[in-house]
Each structure stands twice: as structure tokens, then as C-alpha cells.
mmCIF file of N, CA and C in Angstrom:
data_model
loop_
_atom_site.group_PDB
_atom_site.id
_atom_site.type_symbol
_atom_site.label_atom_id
_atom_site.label_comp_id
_atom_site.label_asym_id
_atom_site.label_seq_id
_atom_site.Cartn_x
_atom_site.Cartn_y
_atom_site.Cartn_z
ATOM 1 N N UNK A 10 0.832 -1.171 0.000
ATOM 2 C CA UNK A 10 0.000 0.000 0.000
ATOM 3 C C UNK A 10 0.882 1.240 0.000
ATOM 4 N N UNK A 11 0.577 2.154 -1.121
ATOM 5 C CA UNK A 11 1.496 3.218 -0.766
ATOM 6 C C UNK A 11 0.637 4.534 -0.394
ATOM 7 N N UNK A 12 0.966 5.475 0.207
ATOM 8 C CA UNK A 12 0.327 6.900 0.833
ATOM 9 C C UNK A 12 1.225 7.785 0.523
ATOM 10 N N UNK A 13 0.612 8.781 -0.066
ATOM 11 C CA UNK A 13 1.036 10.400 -0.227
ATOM 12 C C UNK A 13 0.899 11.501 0.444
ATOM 13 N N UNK A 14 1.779 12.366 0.815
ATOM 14 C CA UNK A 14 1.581 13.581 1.861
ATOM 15 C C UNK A 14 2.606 14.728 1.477
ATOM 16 N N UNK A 15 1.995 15.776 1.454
ATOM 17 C CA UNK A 15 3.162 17.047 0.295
ATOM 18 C C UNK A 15 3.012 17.645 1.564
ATOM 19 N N UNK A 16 4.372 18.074 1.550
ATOM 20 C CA UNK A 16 5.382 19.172 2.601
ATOM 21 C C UNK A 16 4.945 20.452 2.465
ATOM 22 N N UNK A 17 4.491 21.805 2.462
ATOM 23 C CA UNK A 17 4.232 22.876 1.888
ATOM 24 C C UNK A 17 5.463 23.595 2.316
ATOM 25 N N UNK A 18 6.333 23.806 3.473
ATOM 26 C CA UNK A 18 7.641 24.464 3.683
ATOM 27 C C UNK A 18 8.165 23.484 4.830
ATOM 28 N N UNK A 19 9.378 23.998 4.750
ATOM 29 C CA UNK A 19 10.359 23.309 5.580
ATOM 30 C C UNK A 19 9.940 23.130 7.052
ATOM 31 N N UNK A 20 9.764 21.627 7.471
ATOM 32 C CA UNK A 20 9.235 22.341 8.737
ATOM 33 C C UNK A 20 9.135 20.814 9.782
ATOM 34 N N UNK A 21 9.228 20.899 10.664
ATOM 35 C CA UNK A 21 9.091 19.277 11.714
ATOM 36 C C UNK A 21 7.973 18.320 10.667
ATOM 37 N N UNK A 22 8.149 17.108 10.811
ATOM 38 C CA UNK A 22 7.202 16.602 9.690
ATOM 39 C C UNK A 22 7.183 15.115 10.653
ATOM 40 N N UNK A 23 5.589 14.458 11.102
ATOM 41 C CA UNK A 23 5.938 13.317 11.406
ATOM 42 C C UNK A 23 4.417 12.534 10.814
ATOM 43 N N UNK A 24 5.013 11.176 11.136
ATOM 44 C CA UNK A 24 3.899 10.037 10.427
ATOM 45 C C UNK A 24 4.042 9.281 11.715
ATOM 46 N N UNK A 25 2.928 8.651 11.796
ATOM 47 C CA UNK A 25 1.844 8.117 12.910
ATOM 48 C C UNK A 25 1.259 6.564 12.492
ATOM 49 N N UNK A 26 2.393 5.557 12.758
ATOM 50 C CA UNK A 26 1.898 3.965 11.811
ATOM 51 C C UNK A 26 0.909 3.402 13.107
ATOM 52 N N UNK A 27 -0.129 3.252 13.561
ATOM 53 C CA UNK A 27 -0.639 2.541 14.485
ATOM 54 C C UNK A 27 -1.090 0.996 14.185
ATOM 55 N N UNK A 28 -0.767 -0.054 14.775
ATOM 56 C CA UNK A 28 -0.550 -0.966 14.257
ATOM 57 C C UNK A 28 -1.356 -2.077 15.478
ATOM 58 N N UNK A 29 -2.086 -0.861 16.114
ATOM 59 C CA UNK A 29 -2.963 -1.936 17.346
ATOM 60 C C UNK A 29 -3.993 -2.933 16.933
ATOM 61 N N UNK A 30 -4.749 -2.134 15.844
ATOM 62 C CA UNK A 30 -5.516 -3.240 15.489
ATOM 63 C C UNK A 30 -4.852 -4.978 15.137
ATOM 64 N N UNK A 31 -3.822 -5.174 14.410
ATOM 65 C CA UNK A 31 -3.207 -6.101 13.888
ATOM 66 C C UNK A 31 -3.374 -6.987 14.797
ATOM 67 N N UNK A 32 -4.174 -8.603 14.430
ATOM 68 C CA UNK A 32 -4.007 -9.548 14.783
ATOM 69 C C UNK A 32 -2.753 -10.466 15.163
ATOM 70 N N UNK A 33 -1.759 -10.533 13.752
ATOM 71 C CA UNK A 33 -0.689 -11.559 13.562
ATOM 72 C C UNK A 33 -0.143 -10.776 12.304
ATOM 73 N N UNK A 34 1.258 -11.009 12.712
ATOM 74 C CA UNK A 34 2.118 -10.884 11.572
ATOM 75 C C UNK A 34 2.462 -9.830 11.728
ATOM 76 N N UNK A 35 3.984 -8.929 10.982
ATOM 77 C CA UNK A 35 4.522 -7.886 10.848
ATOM 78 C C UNK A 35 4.316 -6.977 9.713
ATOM 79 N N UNK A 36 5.187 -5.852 9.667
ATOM 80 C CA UNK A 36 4.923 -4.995 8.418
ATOM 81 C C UNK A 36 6.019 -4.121 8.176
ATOM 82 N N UNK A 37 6.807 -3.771 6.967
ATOM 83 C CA UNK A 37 7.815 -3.032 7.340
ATOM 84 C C UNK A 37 7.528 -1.930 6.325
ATOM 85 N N UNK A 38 7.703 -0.614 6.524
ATOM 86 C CA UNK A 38 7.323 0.838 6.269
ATOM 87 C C UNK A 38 8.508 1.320 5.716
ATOM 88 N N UNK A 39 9.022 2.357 4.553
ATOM 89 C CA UNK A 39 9.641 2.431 3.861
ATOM 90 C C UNK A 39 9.183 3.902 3.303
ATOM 91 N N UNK A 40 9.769 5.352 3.837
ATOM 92 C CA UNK A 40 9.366 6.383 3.233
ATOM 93 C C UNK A 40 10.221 6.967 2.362
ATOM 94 N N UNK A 41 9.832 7.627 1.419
ATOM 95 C CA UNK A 41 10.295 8.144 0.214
ATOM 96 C C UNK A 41 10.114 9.781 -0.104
ATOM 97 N N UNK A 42 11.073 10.339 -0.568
ATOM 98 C CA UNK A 42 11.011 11.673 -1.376
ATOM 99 C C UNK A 42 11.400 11.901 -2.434
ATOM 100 N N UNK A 43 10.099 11.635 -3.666
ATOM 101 C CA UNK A 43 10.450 11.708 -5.067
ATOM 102 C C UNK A 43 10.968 9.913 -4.787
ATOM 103 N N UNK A 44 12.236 9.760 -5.533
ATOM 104 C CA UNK A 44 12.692 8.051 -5.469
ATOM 105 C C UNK A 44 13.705 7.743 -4.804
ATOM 106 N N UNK A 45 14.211 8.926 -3.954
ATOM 107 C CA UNK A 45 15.123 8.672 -2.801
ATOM 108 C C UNK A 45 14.709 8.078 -1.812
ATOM 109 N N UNK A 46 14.739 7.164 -1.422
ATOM 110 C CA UNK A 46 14.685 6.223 -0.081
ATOM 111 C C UNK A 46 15.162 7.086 1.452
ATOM 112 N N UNK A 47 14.198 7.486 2.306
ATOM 113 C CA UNK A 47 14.699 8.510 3.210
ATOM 114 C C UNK A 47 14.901 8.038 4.647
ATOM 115 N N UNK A 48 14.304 6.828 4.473
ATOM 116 C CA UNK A 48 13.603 6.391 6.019
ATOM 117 C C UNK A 48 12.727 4.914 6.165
ATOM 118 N N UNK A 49 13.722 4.098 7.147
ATOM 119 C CA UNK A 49 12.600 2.666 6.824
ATOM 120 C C UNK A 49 12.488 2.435 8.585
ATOM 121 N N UNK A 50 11.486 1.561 8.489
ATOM 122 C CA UNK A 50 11.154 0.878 9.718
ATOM 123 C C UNK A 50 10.705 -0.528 9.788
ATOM 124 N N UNK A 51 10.675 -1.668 11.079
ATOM 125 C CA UNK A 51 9.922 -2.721 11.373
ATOM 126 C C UNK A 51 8.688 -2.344 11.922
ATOM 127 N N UNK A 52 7.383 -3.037 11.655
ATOM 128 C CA UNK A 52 6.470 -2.809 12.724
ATOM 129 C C UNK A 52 5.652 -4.558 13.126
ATOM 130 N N UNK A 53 5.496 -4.508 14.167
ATOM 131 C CA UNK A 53 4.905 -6.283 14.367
ATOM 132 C C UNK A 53 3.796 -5.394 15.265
ATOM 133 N N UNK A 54 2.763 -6.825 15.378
ATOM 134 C CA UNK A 54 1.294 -6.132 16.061
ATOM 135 C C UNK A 54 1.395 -5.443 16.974
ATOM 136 N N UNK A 55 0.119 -4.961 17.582
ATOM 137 C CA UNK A 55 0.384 -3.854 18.866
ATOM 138 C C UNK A 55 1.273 -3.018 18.932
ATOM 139 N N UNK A 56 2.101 -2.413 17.773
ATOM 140 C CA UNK A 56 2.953 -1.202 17.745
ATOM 141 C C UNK A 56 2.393 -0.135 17.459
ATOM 142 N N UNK A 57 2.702 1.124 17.932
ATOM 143 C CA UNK A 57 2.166 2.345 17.455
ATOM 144 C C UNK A 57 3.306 3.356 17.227
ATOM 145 N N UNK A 58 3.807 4.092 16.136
ATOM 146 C CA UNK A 58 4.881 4.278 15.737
ATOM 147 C C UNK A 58 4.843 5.515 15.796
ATOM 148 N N UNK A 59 5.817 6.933 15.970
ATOM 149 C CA UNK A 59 5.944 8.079 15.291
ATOM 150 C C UNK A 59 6.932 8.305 14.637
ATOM 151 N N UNK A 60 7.434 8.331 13.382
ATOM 152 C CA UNK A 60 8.395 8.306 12.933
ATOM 153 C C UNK A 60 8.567 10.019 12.214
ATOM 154 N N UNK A 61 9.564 10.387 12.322
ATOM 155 C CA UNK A 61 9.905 11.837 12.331
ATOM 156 C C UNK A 61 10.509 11.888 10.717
ATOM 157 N N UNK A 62 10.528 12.730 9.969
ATOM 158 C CA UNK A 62 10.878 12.609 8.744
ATOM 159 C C UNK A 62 11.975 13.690 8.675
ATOM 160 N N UNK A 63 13.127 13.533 8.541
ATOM 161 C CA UNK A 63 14.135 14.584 8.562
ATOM 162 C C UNK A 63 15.147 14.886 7.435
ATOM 163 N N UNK A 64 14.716 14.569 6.193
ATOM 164 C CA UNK A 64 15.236 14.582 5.233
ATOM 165 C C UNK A 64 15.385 16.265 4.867
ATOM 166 N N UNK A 65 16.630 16.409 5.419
ATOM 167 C CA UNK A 65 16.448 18.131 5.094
ATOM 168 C C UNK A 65 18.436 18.087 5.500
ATOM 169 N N UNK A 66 18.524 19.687 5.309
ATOM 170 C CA UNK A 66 19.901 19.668 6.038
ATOM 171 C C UNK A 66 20.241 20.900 7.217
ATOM 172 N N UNK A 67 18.424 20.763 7.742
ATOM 173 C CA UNK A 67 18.215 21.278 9.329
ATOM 174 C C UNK A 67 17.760 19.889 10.270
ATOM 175 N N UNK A 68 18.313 19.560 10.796
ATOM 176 C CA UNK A 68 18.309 18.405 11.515
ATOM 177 C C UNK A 68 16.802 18.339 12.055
ATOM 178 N N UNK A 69 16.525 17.736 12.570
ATOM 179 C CA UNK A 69 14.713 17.904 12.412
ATOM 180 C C UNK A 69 13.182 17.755 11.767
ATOM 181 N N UNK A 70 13.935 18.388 10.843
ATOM 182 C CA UNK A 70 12.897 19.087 9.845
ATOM 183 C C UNK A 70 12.995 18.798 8.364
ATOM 184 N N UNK A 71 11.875 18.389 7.649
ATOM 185 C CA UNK A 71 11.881 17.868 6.299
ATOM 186 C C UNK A 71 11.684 18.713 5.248
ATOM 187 N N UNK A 72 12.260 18.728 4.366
ATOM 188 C CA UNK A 72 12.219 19.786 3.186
ATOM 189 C C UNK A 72 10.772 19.743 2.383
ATOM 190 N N UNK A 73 10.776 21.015 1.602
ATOM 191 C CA UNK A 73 9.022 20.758 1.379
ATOM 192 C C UNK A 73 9.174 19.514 -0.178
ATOM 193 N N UNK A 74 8.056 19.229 -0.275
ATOM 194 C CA UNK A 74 7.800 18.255 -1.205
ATOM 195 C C UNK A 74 6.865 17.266 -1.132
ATOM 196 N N UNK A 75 6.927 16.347 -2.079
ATOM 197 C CA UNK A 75 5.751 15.204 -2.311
ATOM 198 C C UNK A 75 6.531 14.245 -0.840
ATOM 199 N N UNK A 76 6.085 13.878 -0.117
ATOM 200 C CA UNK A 76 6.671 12.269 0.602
ATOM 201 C C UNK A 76 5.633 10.850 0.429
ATOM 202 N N UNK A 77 5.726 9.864 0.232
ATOM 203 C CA UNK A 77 5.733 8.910 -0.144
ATOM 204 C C UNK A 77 5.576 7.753 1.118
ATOM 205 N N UNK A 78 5.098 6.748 1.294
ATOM 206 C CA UNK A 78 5.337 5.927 2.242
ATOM 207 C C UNK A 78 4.595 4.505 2.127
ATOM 208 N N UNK A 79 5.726 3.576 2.044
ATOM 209 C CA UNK A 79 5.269 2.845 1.360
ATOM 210 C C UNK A 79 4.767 1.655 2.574
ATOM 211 N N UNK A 80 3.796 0.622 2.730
ATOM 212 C CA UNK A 80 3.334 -0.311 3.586
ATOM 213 C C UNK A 80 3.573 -1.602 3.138
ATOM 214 N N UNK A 81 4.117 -2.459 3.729
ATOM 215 C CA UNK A 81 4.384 -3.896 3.110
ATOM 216 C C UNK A 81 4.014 -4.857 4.138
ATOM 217 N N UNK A 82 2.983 -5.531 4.023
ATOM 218 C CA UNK A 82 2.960 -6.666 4.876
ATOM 219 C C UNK A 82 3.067 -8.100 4.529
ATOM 220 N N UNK A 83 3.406 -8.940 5.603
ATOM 221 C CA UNK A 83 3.787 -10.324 4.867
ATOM 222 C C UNK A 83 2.582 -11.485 4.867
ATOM 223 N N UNK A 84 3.127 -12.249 4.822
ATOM 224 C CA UNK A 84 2.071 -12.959 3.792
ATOM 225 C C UNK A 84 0.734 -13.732 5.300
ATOM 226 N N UNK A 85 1.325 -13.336 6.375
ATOM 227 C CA UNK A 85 0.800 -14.062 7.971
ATOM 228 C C UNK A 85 0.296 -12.811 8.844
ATOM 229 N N UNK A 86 0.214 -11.561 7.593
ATOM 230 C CA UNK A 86 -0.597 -10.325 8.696
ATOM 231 C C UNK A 86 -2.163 -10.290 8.134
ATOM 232 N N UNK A 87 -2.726 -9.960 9.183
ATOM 233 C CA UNK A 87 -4.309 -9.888 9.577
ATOM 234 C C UNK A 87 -4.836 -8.973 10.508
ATOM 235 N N UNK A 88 -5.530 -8.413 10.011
ATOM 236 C CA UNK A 88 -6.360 -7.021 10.909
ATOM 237 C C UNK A 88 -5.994 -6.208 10.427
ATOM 238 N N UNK A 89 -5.512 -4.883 10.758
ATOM 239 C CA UNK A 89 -5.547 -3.343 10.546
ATOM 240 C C UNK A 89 -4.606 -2.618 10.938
ATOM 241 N N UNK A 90 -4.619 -1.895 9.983
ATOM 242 C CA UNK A 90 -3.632 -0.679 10.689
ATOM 243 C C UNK A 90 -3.574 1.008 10.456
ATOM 244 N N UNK A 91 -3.516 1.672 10.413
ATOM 245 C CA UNK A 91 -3.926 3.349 10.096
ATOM 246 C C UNK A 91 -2.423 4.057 10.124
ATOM 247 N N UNK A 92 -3.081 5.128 9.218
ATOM 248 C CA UNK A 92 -1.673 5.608 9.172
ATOM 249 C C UNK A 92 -1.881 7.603 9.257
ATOM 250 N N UNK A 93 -1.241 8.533 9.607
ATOM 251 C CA UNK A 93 -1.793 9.387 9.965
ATOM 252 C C UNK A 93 -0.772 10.215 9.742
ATOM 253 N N UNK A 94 -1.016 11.699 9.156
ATOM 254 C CA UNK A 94 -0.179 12.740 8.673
ATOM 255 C C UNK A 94 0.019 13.773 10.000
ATOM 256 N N UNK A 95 0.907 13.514 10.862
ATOM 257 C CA UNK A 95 1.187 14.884 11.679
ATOM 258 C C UNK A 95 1.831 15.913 10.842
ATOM 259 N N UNK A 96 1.744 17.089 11.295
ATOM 260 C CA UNK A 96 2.344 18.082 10.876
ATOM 261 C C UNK A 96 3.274 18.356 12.199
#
């Protein structure tokens, strides 16, 4: 599953993987800017994630643009999971 979220200026940027619903099985998350690879993660059930996006060269803070984020689960996941744009 992939999700889209555009930057409008430079600025703290985070994503929100909640992963409580999930019965069984893992998932690993993989964010992108444009086709640069910026940022990956594990997630297994009952995780709830904030992952900070800092692709910039102010430590922190993500440059403006399209971001990307990609969802992969394996072949033994079941139930749900949400995914959520902080600013």
C-alpha cells in the first residue's frame, strides 16, 4: 500500500503507523522523497509508531515536497492498521 503527503515548507514533519488493530504478523514501512529512499522501519502487532521525517539539512525538519510511504505486509498479517499525517 502506498500513501502520499506534500510538505508545503520546511518544517518538523511526522507520520503516525498505528498498528494496534493487527491480529498476527509484521509490516515493514519504507518512506520516500520523489525516489530517494529517506527512512525505513519494522512494525509487528500492537505497535504504534511516530516516525519523524528529517530529510532536510536542518536536523529535524523535512524539506518541502511530495513524501511517499510505502506499507508492506507479509504474507501471515491480519487485521488493521492506520496511518496518519502529523504536521
Amino acid at each position: 500500500q502506498w500513501y502520499k503527503f506534500k510538505v508545503t515548507k520546511k518544517r518538523k514533519t511526522q507520520i503516525r503507523v498505528d498498528a494496534s488493530a493487527m491480529k498476527s504478523g509484521s509490516a515493514s514501512i519504507i518512506i520516500y522523497c520523489g525516489k530517494k529512499k529517506v527512512g525505513s522501519a519494522n512494525m509487528s502487532l500492537g505497535d504504534v509508531h511516530t516516525y519523524t521525517v528529517t530529510h532536510s539539512t536542518t536536523y529535524g525538519k523535512a524539506n518541502k515536497g511530495k513524501y511517499y510511504v510505502k506499507i508492506t505486509t507479509n504474507a501471515k498479517c491480519s487485521g488493521a492498521y492506520s496511518v496518519r499525517y502529523l504536521k
